[in-house]
PDB file of C-alpha atoms and ligand atoms in Angstrom:
ATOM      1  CA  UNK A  17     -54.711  25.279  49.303  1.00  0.00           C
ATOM      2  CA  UNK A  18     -52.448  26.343  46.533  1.00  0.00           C
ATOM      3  CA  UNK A  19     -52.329  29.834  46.121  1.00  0.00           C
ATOM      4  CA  UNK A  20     -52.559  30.749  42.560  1.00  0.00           C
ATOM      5  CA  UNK A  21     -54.008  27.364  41.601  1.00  0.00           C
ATOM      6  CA  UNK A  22     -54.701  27.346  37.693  1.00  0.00           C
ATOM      7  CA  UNK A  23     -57.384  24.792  38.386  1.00  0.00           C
ATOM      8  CA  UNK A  24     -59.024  24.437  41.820  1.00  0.00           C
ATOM      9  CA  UNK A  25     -61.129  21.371  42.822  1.00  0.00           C
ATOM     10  CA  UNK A  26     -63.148  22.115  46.250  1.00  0.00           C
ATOM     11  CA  UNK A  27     -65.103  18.953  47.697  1.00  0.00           C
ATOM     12  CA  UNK A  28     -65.867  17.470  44.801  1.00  0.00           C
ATOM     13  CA  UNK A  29     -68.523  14.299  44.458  1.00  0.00           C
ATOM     14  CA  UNK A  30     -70.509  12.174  42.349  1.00  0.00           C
ATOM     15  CA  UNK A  31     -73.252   9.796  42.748  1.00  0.00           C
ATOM     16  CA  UNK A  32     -74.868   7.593  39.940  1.00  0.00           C
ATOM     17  CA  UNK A  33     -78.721   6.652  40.729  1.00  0.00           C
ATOM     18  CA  UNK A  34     -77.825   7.816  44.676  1.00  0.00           C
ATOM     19  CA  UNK A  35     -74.289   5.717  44.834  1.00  0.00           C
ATOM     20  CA  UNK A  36     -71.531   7.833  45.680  1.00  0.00           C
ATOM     21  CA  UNK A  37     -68.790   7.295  43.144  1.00  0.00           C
ATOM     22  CA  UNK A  38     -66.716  10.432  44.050  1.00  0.00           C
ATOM     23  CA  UNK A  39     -66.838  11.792  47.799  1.00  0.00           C
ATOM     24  CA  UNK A  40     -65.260  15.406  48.213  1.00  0.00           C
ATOM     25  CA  UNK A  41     -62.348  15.555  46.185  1.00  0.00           C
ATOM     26  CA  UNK A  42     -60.152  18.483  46.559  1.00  0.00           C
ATOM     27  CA  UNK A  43     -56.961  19.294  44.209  1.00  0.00           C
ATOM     28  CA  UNK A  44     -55.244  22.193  43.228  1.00  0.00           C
ATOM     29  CA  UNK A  45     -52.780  22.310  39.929  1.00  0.00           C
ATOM     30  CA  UNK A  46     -50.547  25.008  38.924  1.00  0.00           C
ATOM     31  CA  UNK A  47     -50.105  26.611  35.476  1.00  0.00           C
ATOM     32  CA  UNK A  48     -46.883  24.122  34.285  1.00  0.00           C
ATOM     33  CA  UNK A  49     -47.196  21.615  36.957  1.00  0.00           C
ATOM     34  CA  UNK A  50     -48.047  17.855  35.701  1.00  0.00           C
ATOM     35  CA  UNK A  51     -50.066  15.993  38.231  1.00  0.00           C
ATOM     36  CA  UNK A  52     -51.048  12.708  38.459  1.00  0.00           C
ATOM     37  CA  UNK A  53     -54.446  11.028  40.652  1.00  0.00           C
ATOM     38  CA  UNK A  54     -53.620   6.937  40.462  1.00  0.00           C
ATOM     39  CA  UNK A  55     -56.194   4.571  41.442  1.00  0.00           C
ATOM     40  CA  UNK A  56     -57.393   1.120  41.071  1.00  0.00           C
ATOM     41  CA  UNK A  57     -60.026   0.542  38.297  1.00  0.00           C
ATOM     42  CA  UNK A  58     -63.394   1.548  39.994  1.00  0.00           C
ATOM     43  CA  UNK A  59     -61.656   4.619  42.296  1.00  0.00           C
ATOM     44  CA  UNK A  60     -63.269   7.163  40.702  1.00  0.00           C
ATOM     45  CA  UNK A  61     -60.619   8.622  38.346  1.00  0.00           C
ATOM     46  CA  UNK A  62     -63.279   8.826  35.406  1.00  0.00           C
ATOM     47  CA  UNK A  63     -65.941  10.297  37.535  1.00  0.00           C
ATOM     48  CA  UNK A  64     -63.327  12.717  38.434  1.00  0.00           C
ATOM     49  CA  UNK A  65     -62.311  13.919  35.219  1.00  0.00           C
ATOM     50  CA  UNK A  66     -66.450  14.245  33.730  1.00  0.00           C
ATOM     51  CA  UNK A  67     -67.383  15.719  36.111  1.00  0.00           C
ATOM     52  CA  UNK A  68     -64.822  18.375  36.173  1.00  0.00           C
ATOM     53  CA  UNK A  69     -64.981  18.725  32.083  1.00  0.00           C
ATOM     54  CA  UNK A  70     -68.882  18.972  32.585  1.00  0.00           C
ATOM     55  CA  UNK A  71     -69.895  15.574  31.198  1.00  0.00           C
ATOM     56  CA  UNK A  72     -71.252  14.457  34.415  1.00  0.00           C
ATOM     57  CA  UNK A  73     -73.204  16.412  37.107  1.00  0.00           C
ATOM     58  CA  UNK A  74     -71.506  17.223  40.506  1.00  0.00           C
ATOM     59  CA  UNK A  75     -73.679  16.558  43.517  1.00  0.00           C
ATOM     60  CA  UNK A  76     -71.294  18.915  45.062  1.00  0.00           C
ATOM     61  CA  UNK A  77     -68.558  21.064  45.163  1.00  0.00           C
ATOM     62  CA  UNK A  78     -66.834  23.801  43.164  1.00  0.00           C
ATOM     63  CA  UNK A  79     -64.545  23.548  40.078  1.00  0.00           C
ATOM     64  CA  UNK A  80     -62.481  26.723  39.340  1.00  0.00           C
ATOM     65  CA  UNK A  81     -60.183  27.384  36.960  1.00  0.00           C
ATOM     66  CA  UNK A  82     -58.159  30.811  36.398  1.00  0.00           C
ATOM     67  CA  UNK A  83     -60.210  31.925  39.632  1.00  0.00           C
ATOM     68  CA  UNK A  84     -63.612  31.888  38.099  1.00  0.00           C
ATOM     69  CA  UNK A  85     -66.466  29.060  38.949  1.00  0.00           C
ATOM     70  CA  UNK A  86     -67.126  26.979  36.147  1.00  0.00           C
ATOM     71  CA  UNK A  87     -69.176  24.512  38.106  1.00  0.00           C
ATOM     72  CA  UNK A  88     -72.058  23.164  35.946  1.00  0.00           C
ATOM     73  CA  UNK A  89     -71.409  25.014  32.545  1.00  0.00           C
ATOM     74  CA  UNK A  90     -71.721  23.441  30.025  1.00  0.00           C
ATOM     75  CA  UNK A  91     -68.731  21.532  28.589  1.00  0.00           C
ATOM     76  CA  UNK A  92     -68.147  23.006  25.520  1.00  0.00           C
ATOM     77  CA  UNK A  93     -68.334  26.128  27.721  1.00  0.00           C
ATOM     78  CA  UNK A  94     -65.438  24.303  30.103  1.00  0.00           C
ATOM     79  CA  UNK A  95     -63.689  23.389  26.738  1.00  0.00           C
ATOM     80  CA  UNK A  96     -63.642  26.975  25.968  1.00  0.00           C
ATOM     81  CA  UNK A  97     -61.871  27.880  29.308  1.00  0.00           C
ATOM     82  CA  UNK A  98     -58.769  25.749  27.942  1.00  0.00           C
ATOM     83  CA  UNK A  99     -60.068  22.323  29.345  1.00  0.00           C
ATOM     84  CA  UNK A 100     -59.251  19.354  27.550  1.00  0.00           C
ATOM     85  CA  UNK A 101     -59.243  16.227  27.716  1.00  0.00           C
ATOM     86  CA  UNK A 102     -58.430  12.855  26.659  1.00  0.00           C
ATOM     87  CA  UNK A 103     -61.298  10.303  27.116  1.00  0.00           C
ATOM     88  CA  UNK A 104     -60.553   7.201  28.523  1.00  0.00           C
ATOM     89  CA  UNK A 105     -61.571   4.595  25.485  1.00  0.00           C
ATOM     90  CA  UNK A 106     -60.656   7.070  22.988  1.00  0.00           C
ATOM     91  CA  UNK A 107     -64.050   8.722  21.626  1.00  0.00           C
ATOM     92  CA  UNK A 108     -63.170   9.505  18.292  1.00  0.00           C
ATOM     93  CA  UNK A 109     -66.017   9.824  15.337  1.00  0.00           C
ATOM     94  CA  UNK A 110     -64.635   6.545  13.470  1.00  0.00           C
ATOM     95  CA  UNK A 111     -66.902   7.828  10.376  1.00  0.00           C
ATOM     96  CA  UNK A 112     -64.145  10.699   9.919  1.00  0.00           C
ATOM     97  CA  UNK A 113     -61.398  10.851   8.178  1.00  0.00           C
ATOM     98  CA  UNK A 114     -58.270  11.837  10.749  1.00  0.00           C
ATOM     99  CA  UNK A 115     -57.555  15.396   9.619  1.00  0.00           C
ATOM    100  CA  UNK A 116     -61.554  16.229  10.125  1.00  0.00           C
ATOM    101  CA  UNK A 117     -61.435  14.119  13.609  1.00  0.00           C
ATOM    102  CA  UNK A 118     -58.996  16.967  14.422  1.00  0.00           C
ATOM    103  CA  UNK A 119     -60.310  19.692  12.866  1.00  0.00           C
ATOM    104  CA  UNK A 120     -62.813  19.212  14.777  1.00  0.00           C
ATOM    105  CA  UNK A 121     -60.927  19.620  18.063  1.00  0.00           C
ATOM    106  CA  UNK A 122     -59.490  22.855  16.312  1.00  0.00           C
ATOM    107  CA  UNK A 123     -63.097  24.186  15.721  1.00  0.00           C
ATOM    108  CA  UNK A 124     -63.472  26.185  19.145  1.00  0.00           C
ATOM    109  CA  UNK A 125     -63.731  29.996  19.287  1.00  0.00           C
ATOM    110  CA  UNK A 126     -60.165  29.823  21.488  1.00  0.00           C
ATOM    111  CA  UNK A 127     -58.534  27.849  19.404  1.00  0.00           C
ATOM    112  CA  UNK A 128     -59.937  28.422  15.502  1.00  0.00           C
ATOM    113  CA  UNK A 129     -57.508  30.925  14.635  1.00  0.00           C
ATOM    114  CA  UNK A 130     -54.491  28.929  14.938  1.00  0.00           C
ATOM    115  CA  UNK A 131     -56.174  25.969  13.254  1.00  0.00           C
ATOM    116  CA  UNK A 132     -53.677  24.834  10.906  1.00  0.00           C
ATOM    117  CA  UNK A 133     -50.855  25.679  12.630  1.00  0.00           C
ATOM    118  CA  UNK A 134     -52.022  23.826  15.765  1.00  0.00           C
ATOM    119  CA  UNK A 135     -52.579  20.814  13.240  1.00  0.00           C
ATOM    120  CA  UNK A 136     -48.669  21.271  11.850  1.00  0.00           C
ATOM    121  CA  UNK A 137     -47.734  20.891  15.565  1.00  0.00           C
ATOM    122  CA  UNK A 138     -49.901  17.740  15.734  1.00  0.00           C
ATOM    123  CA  UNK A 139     -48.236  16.101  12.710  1.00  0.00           C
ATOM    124  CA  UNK A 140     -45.403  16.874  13.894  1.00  0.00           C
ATOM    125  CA  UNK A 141     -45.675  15.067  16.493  1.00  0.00           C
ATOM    126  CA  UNK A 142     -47.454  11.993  15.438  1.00  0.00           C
ATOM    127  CA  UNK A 143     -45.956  11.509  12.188  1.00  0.00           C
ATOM    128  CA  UNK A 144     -48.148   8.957  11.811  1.00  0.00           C
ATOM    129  CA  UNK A 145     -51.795  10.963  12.083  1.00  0.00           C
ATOM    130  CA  UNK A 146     -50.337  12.772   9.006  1.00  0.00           C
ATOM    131  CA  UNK A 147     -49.749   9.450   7.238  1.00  0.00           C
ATOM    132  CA  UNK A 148     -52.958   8.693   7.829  1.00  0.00           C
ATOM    133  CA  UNK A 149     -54.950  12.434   7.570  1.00  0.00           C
ATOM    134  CA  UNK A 150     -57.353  10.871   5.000  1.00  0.00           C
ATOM    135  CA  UNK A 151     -58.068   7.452   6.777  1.00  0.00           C
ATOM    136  CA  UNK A 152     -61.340   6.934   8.263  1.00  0.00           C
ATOM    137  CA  UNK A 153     -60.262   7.024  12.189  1.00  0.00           C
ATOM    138  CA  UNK A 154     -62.119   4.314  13.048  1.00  0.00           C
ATOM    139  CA  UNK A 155     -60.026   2.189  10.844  1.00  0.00           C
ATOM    140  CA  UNK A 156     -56.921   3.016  13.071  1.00  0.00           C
ATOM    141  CA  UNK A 157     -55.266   0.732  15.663  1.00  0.00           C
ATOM    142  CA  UNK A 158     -55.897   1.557  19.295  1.00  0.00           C
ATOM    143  CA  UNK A 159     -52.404   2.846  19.537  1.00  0.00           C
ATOM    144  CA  UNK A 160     -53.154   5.482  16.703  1.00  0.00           C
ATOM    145  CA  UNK A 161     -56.587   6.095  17.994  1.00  0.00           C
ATOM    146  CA  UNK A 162     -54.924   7.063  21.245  1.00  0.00           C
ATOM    147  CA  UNK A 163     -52.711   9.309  19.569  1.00  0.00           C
ATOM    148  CA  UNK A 164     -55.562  11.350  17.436  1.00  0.00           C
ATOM    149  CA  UNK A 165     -56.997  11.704  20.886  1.00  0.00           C
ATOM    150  CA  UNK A 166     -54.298  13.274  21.793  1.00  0.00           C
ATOM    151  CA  UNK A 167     -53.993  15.581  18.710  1.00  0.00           C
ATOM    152  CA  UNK A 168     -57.838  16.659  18.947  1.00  0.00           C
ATOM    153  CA  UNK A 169     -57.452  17.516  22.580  1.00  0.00           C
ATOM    154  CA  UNK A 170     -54.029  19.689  21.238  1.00  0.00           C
ATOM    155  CA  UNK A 171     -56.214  21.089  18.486  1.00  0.00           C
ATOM    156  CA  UNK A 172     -58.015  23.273  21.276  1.00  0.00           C
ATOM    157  CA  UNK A 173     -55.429  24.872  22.466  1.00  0.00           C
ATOM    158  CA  UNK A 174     -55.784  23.911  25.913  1.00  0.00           C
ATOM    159  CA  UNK A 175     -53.879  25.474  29.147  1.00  0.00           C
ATOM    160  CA  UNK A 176     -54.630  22.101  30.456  1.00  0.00           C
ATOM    161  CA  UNK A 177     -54.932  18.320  29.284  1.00  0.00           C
ATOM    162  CA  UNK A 178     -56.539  16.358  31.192  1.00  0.00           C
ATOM    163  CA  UNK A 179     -55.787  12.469  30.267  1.00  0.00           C
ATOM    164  CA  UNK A 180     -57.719   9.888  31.496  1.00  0.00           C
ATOM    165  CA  UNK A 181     -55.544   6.943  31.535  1.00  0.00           C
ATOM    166  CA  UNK A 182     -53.831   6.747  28.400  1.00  0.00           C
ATOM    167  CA  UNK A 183     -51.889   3.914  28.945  1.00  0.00           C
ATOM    168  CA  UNK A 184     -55.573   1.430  28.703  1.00  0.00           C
ATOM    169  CA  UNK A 185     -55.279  -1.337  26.352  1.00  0.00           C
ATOM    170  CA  UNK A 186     -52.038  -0.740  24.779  1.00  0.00           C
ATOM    171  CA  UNK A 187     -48.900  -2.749  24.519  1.00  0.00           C
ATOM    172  CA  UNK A 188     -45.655  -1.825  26.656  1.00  0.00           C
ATOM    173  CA  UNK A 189     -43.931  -0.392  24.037  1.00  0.00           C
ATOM    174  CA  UNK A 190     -46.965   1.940  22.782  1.00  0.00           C
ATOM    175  CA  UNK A 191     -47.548   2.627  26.475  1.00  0.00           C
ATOM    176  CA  UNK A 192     -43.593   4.027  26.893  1.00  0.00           C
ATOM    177  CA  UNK A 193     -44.731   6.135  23.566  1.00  0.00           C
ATOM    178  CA  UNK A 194     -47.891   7.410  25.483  1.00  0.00           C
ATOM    179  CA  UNK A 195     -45.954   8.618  28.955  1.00  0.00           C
ATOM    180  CA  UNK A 196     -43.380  10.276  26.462  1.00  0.00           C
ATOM    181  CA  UNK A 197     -45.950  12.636  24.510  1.00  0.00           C
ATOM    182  CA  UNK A 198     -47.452  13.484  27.890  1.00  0.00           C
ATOM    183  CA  UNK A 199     -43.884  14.808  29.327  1.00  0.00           C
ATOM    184  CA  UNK A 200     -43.308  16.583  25.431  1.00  0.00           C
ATOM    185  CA  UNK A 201     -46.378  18.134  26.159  1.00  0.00           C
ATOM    186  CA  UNK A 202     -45.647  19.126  29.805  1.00  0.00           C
ATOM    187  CA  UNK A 203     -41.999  20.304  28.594  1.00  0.00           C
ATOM    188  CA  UNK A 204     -43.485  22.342  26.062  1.00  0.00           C
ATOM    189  CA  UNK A 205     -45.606  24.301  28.624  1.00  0.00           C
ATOM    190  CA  UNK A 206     -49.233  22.555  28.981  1.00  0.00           C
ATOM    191  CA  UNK A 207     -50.162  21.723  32.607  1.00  0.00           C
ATOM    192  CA  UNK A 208     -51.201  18.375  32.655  1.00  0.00           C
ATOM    193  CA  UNK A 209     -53.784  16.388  34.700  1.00  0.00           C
ATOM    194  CA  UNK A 210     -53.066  12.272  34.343  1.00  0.00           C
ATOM    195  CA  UNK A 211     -55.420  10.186  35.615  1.00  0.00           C
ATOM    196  CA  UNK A 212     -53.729   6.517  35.769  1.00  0.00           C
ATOM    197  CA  UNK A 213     -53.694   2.852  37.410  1.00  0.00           C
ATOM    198  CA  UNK A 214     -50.462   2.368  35.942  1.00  0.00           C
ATOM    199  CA  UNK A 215     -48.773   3.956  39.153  1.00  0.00           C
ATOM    200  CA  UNK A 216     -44.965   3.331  38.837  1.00  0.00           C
ATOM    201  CA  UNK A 217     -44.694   5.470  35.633  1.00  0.00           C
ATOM    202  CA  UNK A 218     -46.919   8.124  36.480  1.00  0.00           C
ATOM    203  CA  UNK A 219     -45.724   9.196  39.608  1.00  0.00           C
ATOM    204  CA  UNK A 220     -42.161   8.849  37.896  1.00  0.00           C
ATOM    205  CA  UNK A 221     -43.201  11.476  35.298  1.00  0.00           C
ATOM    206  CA  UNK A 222     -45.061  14.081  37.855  1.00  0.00           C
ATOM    207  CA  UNK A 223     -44.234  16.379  40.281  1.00  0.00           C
ATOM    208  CA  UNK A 224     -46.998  15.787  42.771  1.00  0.00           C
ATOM    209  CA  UNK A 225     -49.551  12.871  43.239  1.00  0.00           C
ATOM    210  CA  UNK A 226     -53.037  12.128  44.590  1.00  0.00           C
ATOM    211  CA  UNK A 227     -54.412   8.757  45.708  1.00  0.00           C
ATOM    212  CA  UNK A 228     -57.786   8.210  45.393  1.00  0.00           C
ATOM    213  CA  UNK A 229     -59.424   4.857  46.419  1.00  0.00           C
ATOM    214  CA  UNK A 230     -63.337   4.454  46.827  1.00  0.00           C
ATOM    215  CA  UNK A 231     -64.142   7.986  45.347  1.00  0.00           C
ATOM    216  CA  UNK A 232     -61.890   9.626  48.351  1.00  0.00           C
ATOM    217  CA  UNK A 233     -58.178  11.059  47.777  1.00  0.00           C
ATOM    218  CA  UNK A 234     -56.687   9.314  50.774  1.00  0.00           C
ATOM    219  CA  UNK A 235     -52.820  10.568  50.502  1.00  0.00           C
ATOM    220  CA  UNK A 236     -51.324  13.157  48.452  1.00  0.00           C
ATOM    221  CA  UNK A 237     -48.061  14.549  48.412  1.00  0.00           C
ATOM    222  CA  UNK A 238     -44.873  15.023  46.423  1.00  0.00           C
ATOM    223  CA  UNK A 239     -44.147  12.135  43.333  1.00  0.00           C
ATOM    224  CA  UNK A 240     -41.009  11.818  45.178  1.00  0.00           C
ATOM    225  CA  UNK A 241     -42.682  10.940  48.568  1.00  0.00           C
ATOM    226  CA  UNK A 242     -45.087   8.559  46.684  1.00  0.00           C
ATOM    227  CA  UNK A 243     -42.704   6.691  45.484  1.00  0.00           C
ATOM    228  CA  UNK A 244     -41.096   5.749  48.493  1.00  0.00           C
ATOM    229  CA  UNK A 245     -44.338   5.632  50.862  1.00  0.00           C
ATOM    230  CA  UNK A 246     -43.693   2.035  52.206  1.00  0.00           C
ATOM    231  CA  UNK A 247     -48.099   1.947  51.832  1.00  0.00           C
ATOM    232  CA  UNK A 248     -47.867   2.934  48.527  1.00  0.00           C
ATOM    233  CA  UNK A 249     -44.915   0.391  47.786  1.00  0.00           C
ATOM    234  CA  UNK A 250     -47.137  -2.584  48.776  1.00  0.00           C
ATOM    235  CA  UNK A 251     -50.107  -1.633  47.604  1.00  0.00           C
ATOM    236  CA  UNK A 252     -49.719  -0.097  44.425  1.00  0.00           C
ATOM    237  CA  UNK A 253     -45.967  -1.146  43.802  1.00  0.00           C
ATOM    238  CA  UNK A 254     -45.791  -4.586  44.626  1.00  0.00           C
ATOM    239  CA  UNK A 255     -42.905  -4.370  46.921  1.00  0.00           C
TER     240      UNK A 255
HETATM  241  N1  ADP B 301     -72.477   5.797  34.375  1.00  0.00           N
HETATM  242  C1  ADP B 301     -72.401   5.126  35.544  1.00  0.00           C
HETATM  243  N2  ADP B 301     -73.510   4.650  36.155  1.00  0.00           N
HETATM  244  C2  ADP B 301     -73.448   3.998  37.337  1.00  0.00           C
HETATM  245  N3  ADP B 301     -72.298   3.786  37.991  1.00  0.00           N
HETATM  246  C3  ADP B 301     -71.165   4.222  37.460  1.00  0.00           C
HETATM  247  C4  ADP B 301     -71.146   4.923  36.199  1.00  0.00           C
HETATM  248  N4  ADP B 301     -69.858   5.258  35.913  1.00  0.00           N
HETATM  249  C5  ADP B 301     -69.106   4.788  36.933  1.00  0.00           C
HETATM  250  N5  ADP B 301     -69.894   4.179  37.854  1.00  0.00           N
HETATM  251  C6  ADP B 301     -69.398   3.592  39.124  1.00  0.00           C
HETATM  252  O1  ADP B 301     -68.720   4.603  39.830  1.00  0.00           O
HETATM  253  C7  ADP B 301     -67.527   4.099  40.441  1.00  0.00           C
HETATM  254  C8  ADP B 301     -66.316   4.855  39.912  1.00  0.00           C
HETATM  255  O2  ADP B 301     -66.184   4.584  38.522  1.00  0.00           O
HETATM  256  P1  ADP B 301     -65.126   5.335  37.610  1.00  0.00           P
HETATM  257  O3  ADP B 301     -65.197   6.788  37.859  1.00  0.00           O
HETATM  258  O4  ADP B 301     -65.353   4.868  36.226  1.00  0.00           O
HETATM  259  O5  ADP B 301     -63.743   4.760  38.180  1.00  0.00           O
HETATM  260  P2  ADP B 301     -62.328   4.533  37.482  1.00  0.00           P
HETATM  261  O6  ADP B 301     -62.260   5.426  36.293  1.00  0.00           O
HETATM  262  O7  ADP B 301     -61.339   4.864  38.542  1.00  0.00           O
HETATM  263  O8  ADP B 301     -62.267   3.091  37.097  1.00  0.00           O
HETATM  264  C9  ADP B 301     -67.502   2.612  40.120  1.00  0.00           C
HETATM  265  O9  ADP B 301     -68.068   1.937  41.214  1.00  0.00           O
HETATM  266  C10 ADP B 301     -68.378   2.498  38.894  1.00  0.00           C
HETATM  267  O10 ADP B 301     -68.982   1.227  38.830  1.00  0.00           O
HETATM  268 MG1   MG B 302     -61.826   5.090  34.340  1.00  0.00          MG
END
C-alpha cells in the first residue's frame, strides 16, 4: 500500500452474466504520478476503468479516492470527485456541435465556474477543436474525435484522467500526438491513469506500471523495471 494514495483500488472484480472479467485488482496512484495498466485486448483494462468511474457494478472490492469510499456511487457522483475519463471508442454526442460536446464536460458543479477558461485551455491545446467549435462532432475524424475526448474529460476539471487506451484505431503519427497530450497533461499537474496494449510507449511515458492479463494484475513495478523484465520483453516487447 501507498500511503497517501490519491486513488486507492482494494480487490477489485467484475463479472458479466457470472464470468469473471476482473479478479481482485489492487492499485494505488499518487496525486502527480502517471501510471499505466497494459494488457492484451480482452485483459480487463475496460472493465477496470467502468467499474472504477461507476459505469459498471463491482462484485467486489473498494474504490477510494482522497480517502473516502466511493464504491457504487453513482458516476456522475465519481465525476464530481475529480474522476475522468476518456472512453475507449470515443463516446462523443455526434449530434453536437464541438464547443457544446465540451461544454458539456464543463457542466459539473466542480468544474462550472471555470467553464470558459477551462475551454481556452482546451483550444489551446487542440488548435484544431477550436477550428472546428461549430462542427457537428460526429462529423470529425477519429483522430479529432479522440482529441474532443480529451478536451471534455479536461472540461471537468479532473485531479485525475483516466484514459482508456487512446492510442485505438489511430495512425502512428496521430498516436505519437496522443502519448504527447497525455505527458502535457501529466507535466501540467493532472495524475493520470493510462490504460494501454500499446506497451512500449506507455511504460516509456510512466513512472510505474501494472500488468494485468485474464482480469488479474500479475506484475507491477517501476516503468523502468518493466521495461527491462526479460518476461515482459518477450511477451509484450517482442524481443
Ligand atoms: N458488457 C460485457 N458483457 C459480457 N462480457 C464482457 C462485457 N465487456 C467485456 N466483457 C468480457 O470481459 C473480458 C474483459 O473485457 P475488457 O474489460 O473489455 O478488456 P480489455 O479492455 O482489456 O480489452 C473479456 O473477456 C470480454 O469479452
Ligand atoms: Mg478495452
Amino acid at each position: 500500500m501507498l500511503d497517501g494514495a490519491l486513488l486507492s483500488i482494494d480487490g477489485l472484480s467484475v463479472a458479466y452474466d457470472g464470468s469473471i472479467a476482473l479478479n481482485g485488482v489492487s492499485l494505488q496512484i499518487r496525486k502527480g504520478e502517471l501510471i499505466c495498466v497494459v494488457g492484451a485486448n480482452g485483459a480487463g483494462k475496460t472493465s477496470l476503468i467502468r467499474s472504477i468511474s461507476g459505469i459498471v457494478r463491482s462484485s467486489s472490492g473498494v474504490v477510494k479516492m482522497n480517502g473516502a469510499n466511493i464504491t457504487g456511487l453513482p458516476s456522475w457522483e465519481i465525476c464530481e470527485r475529480g474522476i475522468a475519463q476518456v472512453a475507449e471508442g470515443r463516446q462523443i454526442f455526434g449530434s453536437l456541435s464541438v464547443e457544446e460536446n465540451l461544454l458539456l464536460g464543463g457542466s459539473l458543479k466542480r468544474a462550472k465556474a471555470h467553464q470558459l477558461e477551462t475551454l481556452e485551455f482546451v483550444y489551446q491545446l487542440f488548435d484544431r477543436l477550436r477550428e472546428r467549435r461549430r462542427q457537428l462532432a460526429g462529423t470529425l475524424s477519429g483522430g479529432e474525435q479522440q482529441m474532443l475526448a480529451i478536451g471534455r474529460a479536461i472540461m471537468s476539471k479532473p485531479e485525475i484522467v483516466m484514459f482508456d487506451e487512446p492510442s485505438i484505431g489511430l495512425s502512428p503519427a496521430l498516436t505519437d500526438v496522443m502519448f504527447g497530450v497525455v505527458e502535457s497533461l501529466h507535466k501540467q499537474g493532472i495524475t493520470v491513469l493510462l490504460v494501454e496494449q500499446n506497451v512500449a510507449k506507455s511504460l516509456a511515458l510512466s513512472d510505474r506500471g501494472y500488468v494485468l492479463e485474464n482480469g488479474s494484475i500479475v506484475l507491477h513495478g517501476s516503468s523502468h523495471e518493466l521495461l527491462n523484465n526479460s518476461e515482459i520483453q518477450r511477451a509484450y516487447l517482442g524481443m
